CSV table of C-alpha atoms and ligand atoms in Angstrom, one decimal:
chain,number,residue,atom,x,y,z
A,137,UNK,CA,-56.3,-7.7,37.6
A,138,UNK,CA,-57.6,-4.1,37.3
A,139,UNK,CA,-61.4,-4.1,36.7
A,140,UNK,CA,-63.6,-1.1,35.8
A,141,UNK,CA,-67.2,-1.0,36.7
A,142,UNK,CA,-69.8,1.3,35.1
A,143,UNK,CA,-73.6,1.8,34.9
A,144,UNK,CA,-74.9,3.0,31.5
A,145,UNK,CA,-78.3,4.0,30.2
A,146,UNK,CA,-81.4,4.8,32.3
A,147,UNK,CA,-81.0,4.0,35.9
A,148,UNK,CA,-83.1,1.5,37.8
A,149,UNK,CA,-83.5,0.1,41.3
A,150,UNK,CA,-80.8,-2.5,42.1
A,151,UNK,CA,-77.8,-0.9,40.3
A,152,UNK,CA,-76.0,-0.3,43.6
A,153,UNK,CA,-76.7,-3.8,44.7
A,154,UNK,CA,-74.8,-5.1,41.6
A,155,UNK,CA,-71.9,-2.6,42.1
A,156,UNK,CA,-71.6,-3.8,45.7
A,157,UNK,CA,-71.7,-7.5,44.8
A,158,UNK,CA,-69.2,-7.2,41.9
A,159,UNK,CA,-66.8,-5.1,44.0
A,160,UNK,CA,-67.0,-7.3,47.2
A,161,UNK,CA,-66.6,-10.5,45.2
A,162,UNK,CA,-63.6,-9.2,43.3
A,163,UNK,CA,-61.9,-7.7,46.4
A,164,UNK,CA,-62.5,-10.9,48.4
A,165,UNK,CA,-60.8,-12.8,45.8
A,166,UNK,CA,-57.7,-10.8,46.7
A,167,UNK,CA,-56.0,-10.1,43.4
A,168,UNK,CA,-58.3,-7.4,41.9
A,169,UNK,CA,-58.3,-3.7,42.0
A,170,UNK,CA,-61.7,-2.2,41.2
A,171,UNK,CA,-62.2,1.2,39.6
A,172,UNK,CA,-65.6,2.9,39.4
A,173,UNK,CA,-66.2,4.7,36.1
A,174,UNK,CA,-68.4,7.8,36.3
A,175,UNK,CA,-71.6,8.3,34.2
A,176,UNK,CA,-71.4,5.3,32.0
A,177,UNK,CA,-68.9,5.2,29.2
A,178,UNK,CA,-68.6,9.0,29.5
A,179,UNK,CA,-66.0,8.6,32.3
A,180,UNK,CA,-63.7,6.9,29.8
A,181,UNK,CA,-64.2,9.8,27.3
A,182,UNK,CA,-63.0,12.5,29.6
A,183,UNK,CA,-59.5,14.0,30.0
A,184,UNK,CA,-58.5,13.0,32.7
A,185,UNK,CA,-60.8,10.0,32.9
A,186,UNK,CA,-63.6,10.1,35.4
A,187,UNK,CA,-62.7,7.1,37.7
A,188,UNK,CA,-62.4,6.5,41.4
A,189,UNK,CA,-61.2,3.4,43.3
A,190,UNK,CA,-63.9,1.3,44.8
A,191,UNK,CA,-63.1,-0.5,48.0
A,192,UNK,CA,-65.2,-2.2,50.8
A,193,UNK,CA,-66.1,1.1,52.4
A,194,UNK,CA,-67.3,2.7,49.1
A,195,UNK,CA,-69.8,-0.1,48.5
A,196,UNK,CA,-71.0,-0.8,52.0
A,197,UNK,CA,-74.5,0.3,53.0
A,198,UNK,CA,-75.8,0.7,49.4
A,199,UNK,CA,-77.6,-2.6,48.8
A,200,UNK,CA,-81.0,-1.1,49.4
A,201,UNK,CA,-80.4,2.3,47.9
A,202,UNK,CA,-82.0,3.2,44.5
A,203,UNK,CA,-80.1,4.9,41.7
A,204,UNK,CA,-76.4,4.4,41.2
A,205,UNK,CA,-73.4,5.7,43.1
A,206,UNK,CA,-71.4,5.9,39.9
A,207,UNK,CA,-73.9,8.0,37.9
A,208,UNK,CA,-75.1,7.2,34.5
A,209,UNK,CA,-76.0,8.9,31.2
A,210,UNK,CA,-78.3,8.3,28.2
A,211,UNK,CA,-77.1,11.2,26.1
A,212,UNK,CA,-74.8,11.3,23.2
A,213,UNK,CA,-72.1,12.6,25.5
A,214,UNK,CA,-71.8,9.0,26.7
A,215,UNK,CA,-71.5,7.4,23.3
A,216,UNK,CA,-67.8,6.4,22.9
A,217,UNK,CA,-68.5,5.2,19.3
A,218,UNK,CA,-69.7,8.6,18.1
A,219,UNK,CA,-66.5,9.4,16.1
A,220,UNK,CA,-62.9,8.2,15.4
A,221,UNK,CA,-61.3,10.8,17.7
A,222,UNK,CA,-63.4,9.8,20.7
A,223,UNK,CA,-62.7,6.1,20.1
A,224,UNK,CA,-59.0,6.8,20.0
A,225,UNK,CA,-59.2,8.8,23.2
A,226,UNK,CA,-61.1,6.1,24.9
A,227,UNK,CA,-58.5,3.5,23.8
A,228,UNK,CA,-55.7,5.8,25.2
A,229,UNK,CA,-57.5,6.1,28.6
A,230,UNK,CA,-58.1,2.4,28.8
A,231,UNK,CA,-54.4,1.7,28.3
A,232,UNK,CA,-53.3,4.4,30.7
A,233,UNK,CA,-55.6,3.1,33.4
A,234,UNK,CA,-54.4,-0.4,32.8
A,235,UNK,CA,-57.9,-1.8,32.6
A,236,UNK,CA,-58.1,-5.5,31.9
A,237,UNK,CA,-61.9,-5.6,31.7
A,238,UNK,CA,-64.9,-3.5,32.3
A,239,UNK,CA,-68.1,-4.7,34.0
A,240,UNK,CA,-70.8,-2.8,32.1
A,241,UNK,CA,-74.1,-2.8,33.9
A,242,UNK,CA,-76.8,-1.6,31.4
A,243,UNK,CA,-79.5,-2.3,28.9
A,244,UNK,CA,-79.4,-3.2,25.2
A,245,UNK,CA,-77.9,0.2,24.3
A,246,UNK,CA,-75.0,-0.3,26.8
A,247,UNK,CA,-74.4,-3.8,25.5
A,248,UNK,CA,-74.2,-2.5,21.9
A,249,UNK,CA,-71.6,0.1,23.0
A,250,UNK,CA,-69.7,-2.7,24.9
A,251,UNK,CA,-69.8,-4.8,21.8
A,252,UNK,CA,-68.6,-1.9,19.6
A,253,UNK,CA,-65.7,-1.0,21.9
A,254,UNK,CA,-64.5,-4.6,22.0
A,255,UNK,CA,-64.5,-4.6,18.2
A,256,UNK,CA,-63.0,-1.2,17.7
A,257,UNK,CA,-60.5,-0.6,20.5
A,258,UNK,CA,-60.2,-4.1,22.0
A,259,UNK,CA,-61.8,-3.1,25.4
A,260,UNK,CA,-63.3,-6.3,26.7
A,261,UNK,CA,-66.4,-6.1,28.9
A,262,UNK,CA,-68.6,-8.3,31.0
A,263,UNK,CA,-72.2,-7.3,30.8
A,264,UNK,CA,-74.9,-7.2,33.5
A,265,UNK,CA,-78.5,-6.7,32.2
A,266,UNK,CA,-80.6,-4.0,33.9
A,267,UNK,CA,-83.8,-2.3,32.9
A,268,UNK,CA,-87.3,-1.7,34.3
A,269,UNK,CA,-88.5,-2.7,30.8
A,270,UNK,CA,-87.4,-6.3,31.2
A,271,UNK,CA,-86.7,-6.3,27.4
A,272,UNK,CA,-83.2,-7.7,27.2
A,273,UNK,CA,-82.8,-10.8,24.9
A,274,UNK,CA,-81.8,-14.0,26.6
A,275,UNK,CA,-82.7,-12.7,30.1
A,276,UNK,CA,-86.1,-13.6,31.4
A,277,UNK,CA,-85.9,-11.2,34.4
A,278,UNK,CA,-83.8,-8.1,34.6
A,279,UNK,CA,-83.4,-6.6,38.1
A,280,UNK,CA,-85.3,-3.3,38.5
A,281,UNK,CA,-88.3,-4.8,36.8
A,282,UNK,CA,-89.9,-6.2,40.0
A,283,UNK,CA,-89.6,-2.9,41.7
A,284,UNK,CA,-91.1,-1.0,38.8
A,285,UNK,CA,-94.0,-3.5,38.7
A,286,UNK,CA,-94.6,-2.9,42.4
A,287,UNK,CA,-94.5,0.9,42.0
A,288,UNK,CA,-96.9,0.9,39.0
A,289,UNK,CA,-99.2,-1.6,40.8
A,290,UNK,CA,-99.4,0.6,43.8
A,291,UNK,CA,-100.3,3.5,41.6
A,292,UNK,CA,-103.0,1.6,39.9
A,293,UNK,CA,-104.5,0.6,43.3
A,294,UNK,CA,-104.5,4.3,44.4
A,295,UNK,CA,-106.1,5.4,41.1
A,296,UNK,CA,-108.9,2.8,41.5
A,297,UNK,CA,-110.3,4.4,44.7
A,298,UNK,CA,-110.5,7.9,43.1
A,299,UNK,CA,-111.9,6.4,39.8
A,300,UNK,CA,-114.6,4.7,41.8
A,301,UNK,CA,-115.5,7.8,43.7
A,302,UNK,CA,-115.9,9.9,40.5
A,303,UNK,CA,-117.1,7.2,38.2
A,304,UNK,CA,-114.3,7.9,35.8
A,305,UNK,CA,-112.4,6.1,33.2
A,306,UNK,CA,-108.8,6.4,34.4
A,307,UNK,CA,-105.9,5.8,32.0
A,308,UNK,CA,-102.5,5.0,33.6
A,309,UNK,CA,-99.5,5.1,31.3
A,310,UNK,CA,-96.4,3.0,32.3
A,311,UNK,CA,-92.9,3.1,30.8
A,312,UNK,CA,-91.4,0.0,29.1
A,313,UNK,CA,-90.4,1.4,25.7
A,314,UNK,CA,-91.4,-1.1,22.9
A,315,UNK,CA,-92.0,-4.0,25.3
A,316,UNK,CA,-95.2,-4.5,27.2
A,317,UNK,CA,-93.9,-6.5,30.2
A,318,UNK,CA,-94.3,-3.6,32.7
A,319,UNK,CA,-97.8,-2.6,31.6
A,320,UNK,CA,-98.9,-6.3,31.5
A,321,UNK,CA,-97.6,-7.4,34.9
A,322,UNK,CA,-98.6,-4.2,36.7
A,323,UNK,CA,-101.9,-4.2,34.9
A,324,UNK,CA,-102.7,-7.7,36.1
A,325,UNK,CA,-101.4,-7.1,39.6
A,326,UNK,CA,-103.2,-3.7,39.8
A,327,UNK,CA,-106.5,-5.1,38.6
A,328,UNK,CA,-106.7,-3.0,35.5
A,329,UNK,CA,-109.8,-3.7,33.3
A,330,UNK,CA,-108.0,-2.8,30.1
A,331,UNK,CA,-104.4,-3.5,29.3
A,332,UNK,CA,-102.8,-2.1,26.2
A,333,UNK,CA,-99.4,-3.2,25.0
A,334,UNK,CA,-97.0,-2.2,22.3
A,335,UNK,CA,-97.2,-5.8,21.0
A,336,UNK,CA,-101.0,-5.5,20.2
A,337,UNK,CA,-102.2,-2.5,18.3
A,338,UNK,CA,-105.4,-1.5,19.9
A,339,UNK,CA,-108.8,-1.1,18.3
A,340,UNK,CA,-110.5,2.0,19.6
A,341,UNK,CA,-114.0,0.7,19.1
A,342,UNK,CA,-113.2,-2.4,21.2
A,343,UNK,CA,-112.2,-0.2,24.1
A,344,UNK,CA,-115.2,2.1,23.7
A,345,UNK,CA,-117.6,-0.9,23.7
A,346,UNK,CA,-115.8,-2.4,26.8
A,347,UNK,CA,-116.0,0.9,28.7
A,348,UNK,CA,-119.6,1.4,27.8
A,349,UNK,CA,-120.4,-2.0,29.2
A,350,UNK,CA,-118.7,-1.1,32.4
A,351,UNK,CA,-120.6,2.3,32.5
A,352,UNK,CA,-123.7,0.2,33.0
A,353,UNK,CA,-122.3,-1.7,35.9
A,354,UNK,CA,-119.2,-0.7,37.9
A,355,UNK,CA,-119.3,2.8,36.5
A,356,UNK,CA,-115.5,3.2,36.4
A,357,UNK,CA,-112.8,1.6,34.4
A,358,UNK,CA,-109.0,1.4,34.8
A,359,UNK,CA,-106.9,1.3,31.6
A,360,UNK,CA,-103.2,0.5,32.0
A,361,UNK,CA,-101.3,1.4,28.8
A,362,UNK,CA,-97.6,0.9,28.0
A,363,UNK,CA,-95.9,4.0,26.5
A,364,UNK,CA,-95.1,2.1,23.3
A,365,UNK,CA,-98.7,1.1,22.5
A,366,UNK,CA,-100.5,2.5,19.6
A,367,UNK,CA,-103.9,2.5,17.9
A,368,UNK,CA,-104.2,0.3,14.9
A,369,UNK,CA,-103.1,2.3,11.9
A,370,UNK,CA,-101.5,5.1,14.0
A,371,UNK,CA,-97.9,5.8,14.7
A,372,UNK,CA,-96.0,5.7,18.0
A,373,UNK,CA,-96.4,8.7,20.4
A,374,UNK,CA,-92.9,10.2,20.5
A,375,UNK,CA,-92.2,12.7,23.3
A,376,UNK,CA,-88.7,13.8,22.0
A,377,UNK,CA,-86.1,12.8,19.4
A,378,UNK,CA,-82.4,13.2,20.3
A,379,UNK,CA,-80.1,12.9,17.3
A,380,UNK,CA,-77.0,10.7,17.6
A,381,UNK,CA,-78.1,9.5,21.1
A,382,UNK,CA,-77.7,5.7,21.6
A,383,UNK,CA,-81.5,5.8,22.4
A,384,UNK,CA,-82.7,8.6,20.0
A,385,UNK,CA,-86.5,8.2,20.4
A,386,UNK,CA,-88.1,9.0,23.8
A,387,UNK,CA,-91.6,7.8,24.2
A,388,UNK,CA,-94.4,9.1,26.4
A,389,UNK,CA,-97.8,10.7,26.2
A,390,UNK,CA,-99.8,7.9,24.5
A,391,UNK,CA,-102.2,8.0,27.6
A,392,UNK,CA,-103.2,11.5,26.6
A,393,UNK,CA,-103.6,10.5,23.0
A,394,UNK,CA,-105.9,7.7,24.1
A,395,UNK,CA,-107.9,10.0,26.3
A,396,UNK,CA,-108.6,12.4,23.5
A,397,UNK,CA,-109.7,9.6,21.2
A,398,UNK,CA,-111.9,7.9,23.9
A,399,UNK,CA,-113.6,10.9,25.5
A,400,UNK,CA,-116.1,11.8,22.7
A,401,UNK,CA,-117.5,8.3,22.8
A,402,UNK,CA,-118.1,8.0,26.6
A,403,UNK,CA,-120.4,9.5,29.2
A,404,UNK,CA,-117.9,9.1,32.0
A,405,UNK,CA,-115.0,11.6,32.3
A,406,UNK,CA,-111.7,10.2,31.0
A,407,UNK,CA,-108.5,11.2,32.8
A,408,UNK,CA,-104.8,10.2,32.3
A,409,UNK,CA,-101.9,9.7,34.7
A,410,UNK,CA,-98.5,9.3,33.3
A,411,UNK,CA,-96.4,7.5,35.9
A,412,UNK,CA,-93.0,8.5,34.4
A,413,UNK,CA,-89.8,8.3,36.3
A,414,UNK,CA,-91.4,7.4,39.6
A,415,UNK,CA,-91.1,3.8,38.2
A,416,UNK,CA,-87.4,4.1,38.0
A,417,UNK,CA,-86.7,5.5,41.4
A,418,UNK,CA,-86.8,4.3,44.9
A,419,UNK,CA,-85.4,1.4,46.9
A,420,UNK,CA,-85.3,-2.0,45.1
A,421,UNK,CA,-87.7,-4.7,46.3
A,422,UNK,CA,-86.1,-7.7,48.2
A,423,UNK,CA,-86.5,-9.8,45.0
A,424,UNK,CA,-84.5,-7.2,43.0
A,425,UNK,CA,-81.9,-7.0,45.8
A,426,UNK,CA,-81.3,-10.7,45.6
A,427,UNK,CA,-81.3,-10.9,41.8
A,428,UNK,CA,-79.0,-7.9,41.5
A,429,UNK,CA,-76.6,-9.5,44.0
A,430,UNK,CA,-76.6,-12.8,42.1
A,431,UNK,CA,-75.9,-11.0,38.8
A,432,UNK,CA,-73.1,-9.0,40.3
A,433,UNK,CA,-71.6,-12.1,41.9
A,434,UNK,CA,-71.8,-14.0,38.6
A,435,UNK,CA,-70.2,-11.1,36.7
A,436,UNK,CA,-67.3,-11.2,39.1
A,437,UNK,CA,-67.0,-14.9,38.5
A,438,UNK,CA,-66.9,-14.3,34.7
A,439,UNK,CA,-64.1,-11.8,35.3
A,440,UNK,CA,-62.1,-14.1,37.5
A,441,UNK,CA,-62.4,-17.0,35.1
A,442,UNK,CA,-61.4,-14.8,32.1
A,443,UNK,CA,-64.7,-15.3,30.4
A,444,UNK,CA,-64.8,-11.8,28.9
A,445,UNK,CA,-67.3,-10.6,26.2
A,446,UNK,CA,-70.2,-12.3,27.9
A,447,UNK,CA,-73.4,-10.9,29.6
A,448,UNK,CA,-75.0,-12.4,32.7
A,449,UNK,CA,-78.4,-14.0,32.0
A,450,UNK,CA,-81.3,-15.7,33.7
A,451,UNK,CA,-82.8,-18.5,31.7
A,452,UNK,CA,-85.1,-21.2,32.9
A,453,UNK,CA,-84.5,-19.8,36.4
A,454,UNK,CA,-80.8,-20.4,36.2
A,455,UNK,CA,-78.1,-17.7,36.2
A,456,UNK,CA,-75.7,-18.1,33.3
A,457,UNK,CA,-74.2,-16.0,30.5
A,458,UNK,CA,-74.3,-15.4,26.7
A,459,UNK,CA,-72.0,-13.6,24.4
A,460,UNK,CA,-72.7,-9.9,24.4
A,461,UNK,CA,-72.7,-9.9,20.6
A,462,UNK,CA,-75.9,-12.0,20.8
A,463,UNK,CA,-77.8,-9.4,22.8
A,464,UNK,CA,-76.5,-6.2,21.3
A,465,UNK,CA,-79.3,-4.3,19.4
A,466,UNK,CA,-81.9,-6.9,20.3
A,467,UNK,CA,-85.1,-6.7,22.3
A,468,UNK,CA,-87.3,-9.1,24.1
A,469,UNK,CA,-91.0,-8.2,23.6
A,470,UNK,CA,-94.1,-10.1,25.0
A,471,UNK,CA,-94.7,-13.1,22.6
A,472,UNK,CA,-98.3,-13.0,21.3
A,473,UNK,CA,-98.8,-16.6,22.6
A,474,UNK,CA,-97.6,-15.7,26.1
A,475,UNK,CA,-99.6,-17.4,28.9
A,476,UNK,CA,-100.3,-14.1,30.7
A,477,UNK,CA,-102.1,-12.8,27.6
A,478,UNK,CA,-104.3,-15.9,27.4
A,479,UNK,CA,-105.0,-15.7,31.1
A,480,UNK,CA,-105.8,-12.0,30.9
A,481,UNK,CA,-108.4,-12.6,28.1
A,482,UNK,CA,-109.9,-15.6,30.0
A,483,UNK,CA,-110.5,-13.5,33.1
A,484,UNK,CA,-112.2,-10.8,31.1
A,485,UNK,CA,-109.4,-8.2,30.7
A,486,UNK,CA,-109.7,-6.2,27.5
A,487,UNK,CA,-106.5,-6.2,25.5
A,488,UNK,CA,-107.9,-3.8,22.9
A,489,UNK,CA,-108.4,-6.5,20.4
A,490,UNK,CA,-111.4,-6.2,18.0
A,491,UNK,CA,-114.4,-8.3,18.6
A,492,UNK,CA,-113.3,-9.5,22.0
A,493,UNK,CA,-115.1,-6.9,24.2
A,494,UNK,CA,-116.6,-7.8,27.6
A,495,UNK,CA,-119.6,-10.0,26.9
A,496,UNK,CA,-121.0,-10.2,30.4
A,497,UNK,CA,-124.6,-9.2,30.9
A,498,UNK,CA,-125.2,-5.8,32.5
A,499,UNK,CA,-125.5,-6.5,36.3
A,500,UNK,CA,-124.1,-5.2,39.5
A,501,UNK,CA,-120.6,-6.6,40.0
A,502,UNK,CA,-117.4,-5.9,41.7
A,503,UNK,CA,-114.1,-4.9,40.2
B,805,F6P,O1,-85.4,2.0,29.4
B,805,F6P,C1,-85.9,2.5,30.6
B,805,F6P,C2,-86.8,3.6,30.5
B,805,F6P,O2,-87.3,4.1,31.7
B,805,F6P,C3,-88.0,3.4,29.5
B,805,F6P,O3,-89.0,2.7,30.1
B,805,F6P,C4,-88.3,4.8,29.1
B,805,F6P,O4,-88.9,4.9,27.9
B,805,F6P,C5,-87.0,5.5,29.1
B,805,F6P,O5,-86.1,4.7,29.9
B,805,F6P,C6,-87.0,6.9,29.5
B,805,F6P,O6,-85.8,7.4,29.4
B,805,F6P,P1,-85.3,8.9,29.9
B,805,F6P,O7,-85.2,8.9,31.4
B,805,F6P,O8,-84.1,9.1,29.2
B,805,F6P,O9,-86.4,9.8,29.4
C-alpha cells in the first residue's frame, strides 16, 4: 500500500510525534510505502507534486521536536477545493503517485478538506485531530493542547510577579479561536482571578466591580481572556480577514480592547500581554508526546485495516475513531454546564457574568 502523510492548518506541538508513529507503524507492518506530502494539501496541488519518501531515518529523533518536518499551510494556496481546475490537478497527482490513502493530521479545516476531496476526487483519508484549541468535535483531548496550556500557565505565573510589584491589572490574552478551553485551563492552572471565554459574553461592570474589590485588598488582578471572547453586545475582535482561506477570520487583540474599556474605571494601571504564537511553538509535553504517538499508531491501524474516511478520536479516555464527515465543519466549545466553570465560580474566579462579582469582605488576603 502507498500511504501519504500530511500536516494541515496551524502547527502545534506533537505533529512530529504523530508523523513518526504513523510511519514507523506502517513500515514495521512491512507492506507499506510512506510518502510525506509538503505543506498540507498544497503538496498535492503542485506540479510536480511536493512529496518525499519517509523511512525510518527520516522520522527518527523527532518525537520531542515542535513544529512539523513536513511543513504546513493555512492559506488559500493549500485549499484543493478552491476551483475545478485545482481539483482535477490534485486528482491527477493522486493517481500518478499511486496513493491509496492519505493520513491527514489537522484541525476541523483540514478534516473539511479531507471530506471534500473524498467526495469530489475519491481521495480517501484517515484523519488525526490536532490543535492547541482543543475544539475538534468527538475528541475530548487533541494533542498540542496540553503543551499550550503549560506555556500559557507559565506566562500567567510570570505575569503575576510583575503585576504584584506594580499593583497592576494585567490582562493575558490566549489563543483558542471560538473555544475557551485554553483560556479556561491555563487560567485555572495559572491562578487567574478573572477568566473570560468566548462562550460567555462578559459584562464590563462585573469585571470593574471585581477589580475594584481587589484594589482594596491584593492590589493586583490577573485577567486571562481567550481571543474569541467579547463584551456583551459587542462584536468579535478580528485581527485580519483572508478571503477564500479555509480559515478566513484571524482573531487577536481582544485583550487590548478590554484594556481600553477597563482603564477609565480603575485606579490601577491596566496592561495587556498577547501570548500569540509562543503557545504553538516549542517541544511537546510528555503527555502530548504519548497522546500523539497513540493517535499516530491508531491512524496506522485504521489504514492497515482499510477503515478509510475515519478520524482518530479520544472519547471517555479511549482511543477510537469516527467518520470524518461527522467532524468536518464542526467545533467543540466549552459547554455552559461544564464542571470547570462551576468550580471556577465556587472558588471565587470571576467569569465576567453580571451580578456574580467577588463578594468577599475587604481584608488582607493572598492570591
Ligand atoms: O487554531 C490554532 C490557532 O493557533 C488559533 O488558536 C489561532 O486563532 C490561530 O490558529 C492563529 O492562526 P495563524 O497562525 O494563521 O494566525
